[in-house]
Every structure is written in C-alpha cells, then in structure tokens.
Amino acid sequence: MSIMVQKFSVPRGTSDILPPDIPVWQDIEAKARQVIQNYGYKEIRTPIFEETELFVRSMGHSSDIVQKQMLTIASQKQESAEEAMGGLSLRPESTASIVRAYIQNSLDRKEGLSKLFYIGPMFRGERPQKGRLRQFHQIGVEAIGPDSSHPYLDAEVIALSINILKGLGLKDFQVKINTLGSEEDKANFSKWLREKLQPDIKKLCPDCQQRFERNVFRILDCKNKDCKSVVGRLEIGYGHLSRQSQGHFDSVKKALSSLGIEYEEAPCLVRGLDYYTHTVFEITDASLGSQDALGAGGRYNNLVKQLGGPQVDAIGFALGIERIILALPKHEGPAAVALTAFIIAMDESAQSKAFEILNVLRCEDIASDMSYRVASMKSQMRLADKSGAPYVVIIGEDELKRDCVTLKNMEKGSQEAVDITNNNYSSLKTKLRERD
Ligand code: HAM
C-alpha cells in the first residue's frame, strides 16, 4: 500500500527568500538604516501581533484593511467572528503598534520628540498579485511628540523617504503630496464632498457607493473610470482648509522647495487610513504597474490621544521592500559574504586535524568550512571552488607527518607548506588574513 505524502508550499501571497536573494535584502536594509540614522532616528522593535482593537481604532472601522484584510489569530476557544475580533491580529502596518509602544512606555515624558524607525514584516489578507503580498516588509519611520508639529518635520520625513530610495539607486519615482487638514477641516471636506457627489451616486462603482457613507474620501482615489469621471467634474481644491492648516501646508511646500525636492500637488490623494491629518504623501514608480506605490505616509496628529495617550502630533511613512526590489535596475546584486578558507581532509586519518583547524579558524573570525564526507581530492576541490573561498587548506598523510598544511591560493593558483608544529597556527592565520 503506497502512502500519499502531502507536499507543503508557502502560504499564498508569501514567499521564501532564499540565500542567493539575501544579499539584496541585507544591502537595502543596511543602506536604509544608515540614511535613517543620519537623520537621528532610532530603531524600535514591536511584536508582529497586537490586539485587533488597536488596529481597528487607529486605521478606522471603514478602512479596507480593517474591513477586508486583517489576519486575525482566532484561538480555538473563539468560535464566532465577533469573539475573534476581540483577539489578536498580525500587524498590517506598524504605525499603530509604535503609537501603542510610545504611550505604554511613556516616551512623551522621556523625550520631546521620539524619532523611531522599524524594518520588518507586515501582514494583510489581500488578493495577491505582482507587488501585492500577504506578507511583505516595510522600512518605516515615525516622529512623535510634543515637538513634532513644525512643518520642517514634514519636509524632513519626505526628504528622508526620498533619500533612502535615491541611496538605493532609484531615480524614476514621483512624489505626490496633499493636505487633509485638521479633523475639523476633514469633517467640512467630507460634508462638501457628499453634497457634490449625491446627484451622481448611482454612477459610482458599487464599492464607492458604499464608501459614500462610510469613507467618502476613498472615492477620490478610486481607479474605476466611471468614478474617476465623476470625481474629475468636481473642483477639488482647498476651500475646506482653515487658515492655519493652509499655512502649514504652504510652509511644508516651501521647505520642500528649499531642499530642491520636486513634487506634484495631488488634491485627490487621500490615503486609506482614518488616522491621517494635514500632510499626506505617496511615492510612486510607474514601472511597478498597478501596485505602483513604493511608499507613503503622512501626519496623524490625533492618533496618540485617540489611543489613550497625550495630545501630541506625529508624522511618518513606510516604504515597501518588495516593491523597491521590483523597481531596482536588474543587474548583479551584491555578492554574499564568502568564506576565507575551505579545508580539505584528504583521507580519514587527516579528518580530526582538519576539524580542529576548522574550529580554530572559525573562533578567530576567519570564515571557514569543510566537507565532512571524505571524497576524492578532485570532488573536494570542486566544492572548495564552489564555496568561493580564496584559500584552500589541505591536510593529508604527508602534511600530518611533516606537521604542516598545504595552503593553496585559489586566485593565484600557487601553493605553499605552512608550519603548524605544536598546534601553533599563527603563521596560517596571518597568511589567511593577508587578503583582508
Ligand atoms: P501603506 O500605504 O498602507 O501605509 O503602506 C506603505 C507601503 O507598504 C506601500 O506604499 C507599499 O510599498 C507597501 N505595501 C503595502 N501593502 C503591501 C502589500 N500588500 N504588498 C506589498 N507591499 C505593500 C502604511 O502602512 C502606513 N503605516 C505608513 C505610515 C507610517 N503612515 C504614517 N506613518
């Protein structure tokens, strides 16, 4: 009787990042970290799951993420969806988590402005397609605190996101900015929008007909062509803004210009999350196709208070690493960190000495490896070659007798005997370090 063995695959919308792809990831993360730290931000790490309610309260009940994309961890005891909502969810983004950590750790009492960054996986139950995954990774920053209201901070955060992308070699991206104004301005704007859209409500797509009631702003950036033509006929401007909100936006634009940043003013850019106020921005790259946002962000001046903290302003952004990789020019990525030495035991009698030397080199920070299967010299040399190590250390019967190893320089093709009498490996170590 044959037994069927079930084959497992990665869950839909997720992927394995295999060793040959790792150097690109490490390079992006290292370069981004450097740029972010140049701007004075410090790393924070929060759990990858939080109370579901934290995300519902911050992004808003009517946001697409909360409505359709939350990956909620339902324990076996929680049988109904209602109960599961009270449980835990994988984080769909990190802004809410950072604000939770800011409040819980009383960071407002410790510093005037908390400048924080994170790099890590996020989870959204979306329909997967190119550039849209269920597990994806973000590089994000959040600046939160009593001293975070200055328009220069908006300009700093936008400049930082651009400089990360530039530092990674991206050039062909566009920056769109807009302002939503204060909560009061937003309320005026949604009232105005509903009045204007009411006569055309039947012309909107079914999703937007629902959005009319629960999230009217989202109609502005719907990609459906009927919705676009309805929206195109409205004269979206900044009439709903208070003088103060308009002043803030003007100062942000002036600061961006002083930094030489090119941007497009996009009055229909609204973003899908409830927490945004004032400045919002998005960075797009047309080469990405329909999922063209490399990153996005904005102000959220009321979120800290709304989640039980003090009234402090805040602003941040997040870039999607997978989308950055898709947009990067296709050429050889950085090489993986290679070994310095590959050790070959020519026969079983030499294996224990080879194993001892391997351990000595590794403990001295000289990256080394060997095959534990004693095979022919030819096949071990093939392995050594494949490992990319510039040196091969060979030990056989002859070397054991003479208390030495044969050191082969793979680049020059030369070889020499190196003395290891009394287990003194200092000349071997010196020679292996010569290349550094
Ligand atoms: P977001 O626009 O939802 O904003 O996501 C930011 C970026 O994450 C997107 O522009 C995109 O590059 C990437 N991204 C989002 N969803 C996916 C997905 N399903 N697959 C692949 N990449 C994706 C936020 O997350 C806000 N927390 C940003 C922020 C920080 N606002 C203020 N502070």
mmCIF file of C-alpha atoms and ligand atoms in Angstrom, residues 93 95 118 124 126 131-133 136 138 142 271 275-276 293-298 300 316-318 320 323, ligand 1:
data_model
loop_
_atom_site.group_PDB
_atom_site.id
_atom_site.type_symbol
_atom_site.label_atom_id
_atom_site.label_comp_id
_atom_site.label_asym_id
_atom_site.label_seq_id
_atom_site.Cartn_x
_atom_site.Cartn_y
_atom_site.Cartn_z
ATOM 1 C CA GLU A 93 1.264 48.059 9.412
ATOM 2 C CA THR A 95 2.145 52.951 12.948
ATOM 3 C CA TYR A 118 11.457 49.904 12.084
ATOM 4 C CA ARG A 124 -2.553 41.805 5.020
ATOM 5 C CA GLU A 126 -5.130 40.870 0.231
ATOM 6 C CA GLY A 131 3.762 43.803 -5.791
ATOM 7 C CA ARG A 132 0.830 42.892 -3.524
ATOM 8 C CA LEU A 133 1.548 40.221 -0.957
ATOM 9 C CA PHE A 136 5.504 41.944 2.900
ATOM 10 C CA GLN A 138 8.321 47.714 5.346
ATOM 11 C CA GLU A 142 7.551 57.658 12.958
ATOM 12 C CA ARG A 271 -4.845 57.635 1.686
ATOM 13 C CA TYR A 275 -5.714 58.477 11.254
ATOM 14 C CA TYR A 276 -4.225 60.927 8.751
ATOM 15 C CA ALA A 293 3.345 52.905 -4.557
ATOM 16 C CA LEU A 294 6.901 52.450 -3.323
ATOM 17 C CA GLY A 295 5.908 54.109 -0.088
ATOM 18 C CA ALA A 296 3.561 56.509 1.590
ATOM 19 C CA GLY A 297 2.975 58.403 4.779
ATOM 20 C CA GLY A 298 1.645 61.465 6.446
ATOM 21 C CA TYR A 300 -1.533 61.719 12.283
ATOM 22 C CA GLY A 316 5.766 59.062 9.499
ATOM 23 C CA PHE A 317 5.988 56.912 6.402
ATOM 24 C CA ALA A 318 6.650 53.355 5.289
ATOM 25 C CA GLY A 320 7.639 48.534 0.802
ATOM 26 C CA ARG A 323 8.321 46.916 -4.337
HETATM 27 P P1 HAM B 1 0.587 51.946 3.354
HETATM 28 O O1 HAM B 1 0.387 52.903 2.223
HETATM 29 O O2 HAM B 1 -0.528 51.063 3.684
HETATM 30 O O3 HAM B 1 0.989 52.844 4.593
HETATM 31 O O4 HAM B 1 1.876 51.069 3.076
HETATM 32 C C1 HAM B 1 3.132 51.652 2.817
HETATM 33 C C2 HAM B 1 3.849 50.884 1.722
HETATM 34 O O5 HAM B 1 3.929 49.489 2.058
HETATM 35 C C3 HAM B 1 3.132 50.883 0.384
HETATM 36 O O6 HAM B 1 3.385 52.076 -0.333
HETATM 37 C C4 HAM B 1 3.753 49.675 -0.304
HETATM 38 O O7 HAM B 1 5.037 49.975 -0.819
HETATM 39 C C5 HAM B 1 3.911 48.710 0.866
HETATM 40 N N1 HAM B 1 2.766 47.768 0.892
HETATM 41 C C6 HAM B 1 1.556 47.965 1.447
HETATM 42 N N2 HAM B 1 0.768 46.881 1.282
HETATM 43 C C7 HAM B 1 1.501 45.978 0.601
HETATM 44 C C8 HAM B 1 1.257 44.648 0.130
HETATM 45 N N3 HAM B 1 0.112 44.024 0.346
HETATM 46 N N4 HAM B 1 2.247 44.010 -0.556
HETATM 47 C C9 HAM B 1 3.447 44.618 -0.760
HETATM 48 N N5 HAM B 1 3.740 45.869 -0.319
HETATM 49 C C10 HAM B 1 2.786 46.543 0.345
HETATM 50 C C11 HAM B 1 1.247 52.339 5.837
HETATM 51 O O8 HAM B 1 1.451 51.182 6.071
HETATM 52 C C12 HAM B 1 1.387 53.423 6.879
HETATM 53 N N6 HAM B 1 1.619 52.766 8.196
HETATM 54 C C13 HAM B 1 2.533 54.358 6.538
HETATM 55 C C14 HAM B 1 2.728 55.410 7.565
HETATM 56 C C15 HAM B 1 3.656 55.414 8.534
HETATM 57 N N7 HAM B 1 1.997 56.489 7.709
HETATM 58 C C16 HAM B 1 2.446 57.190 8.743
HETATM 59 N N8 HAM B 1 3.449 56.519 9.262
#
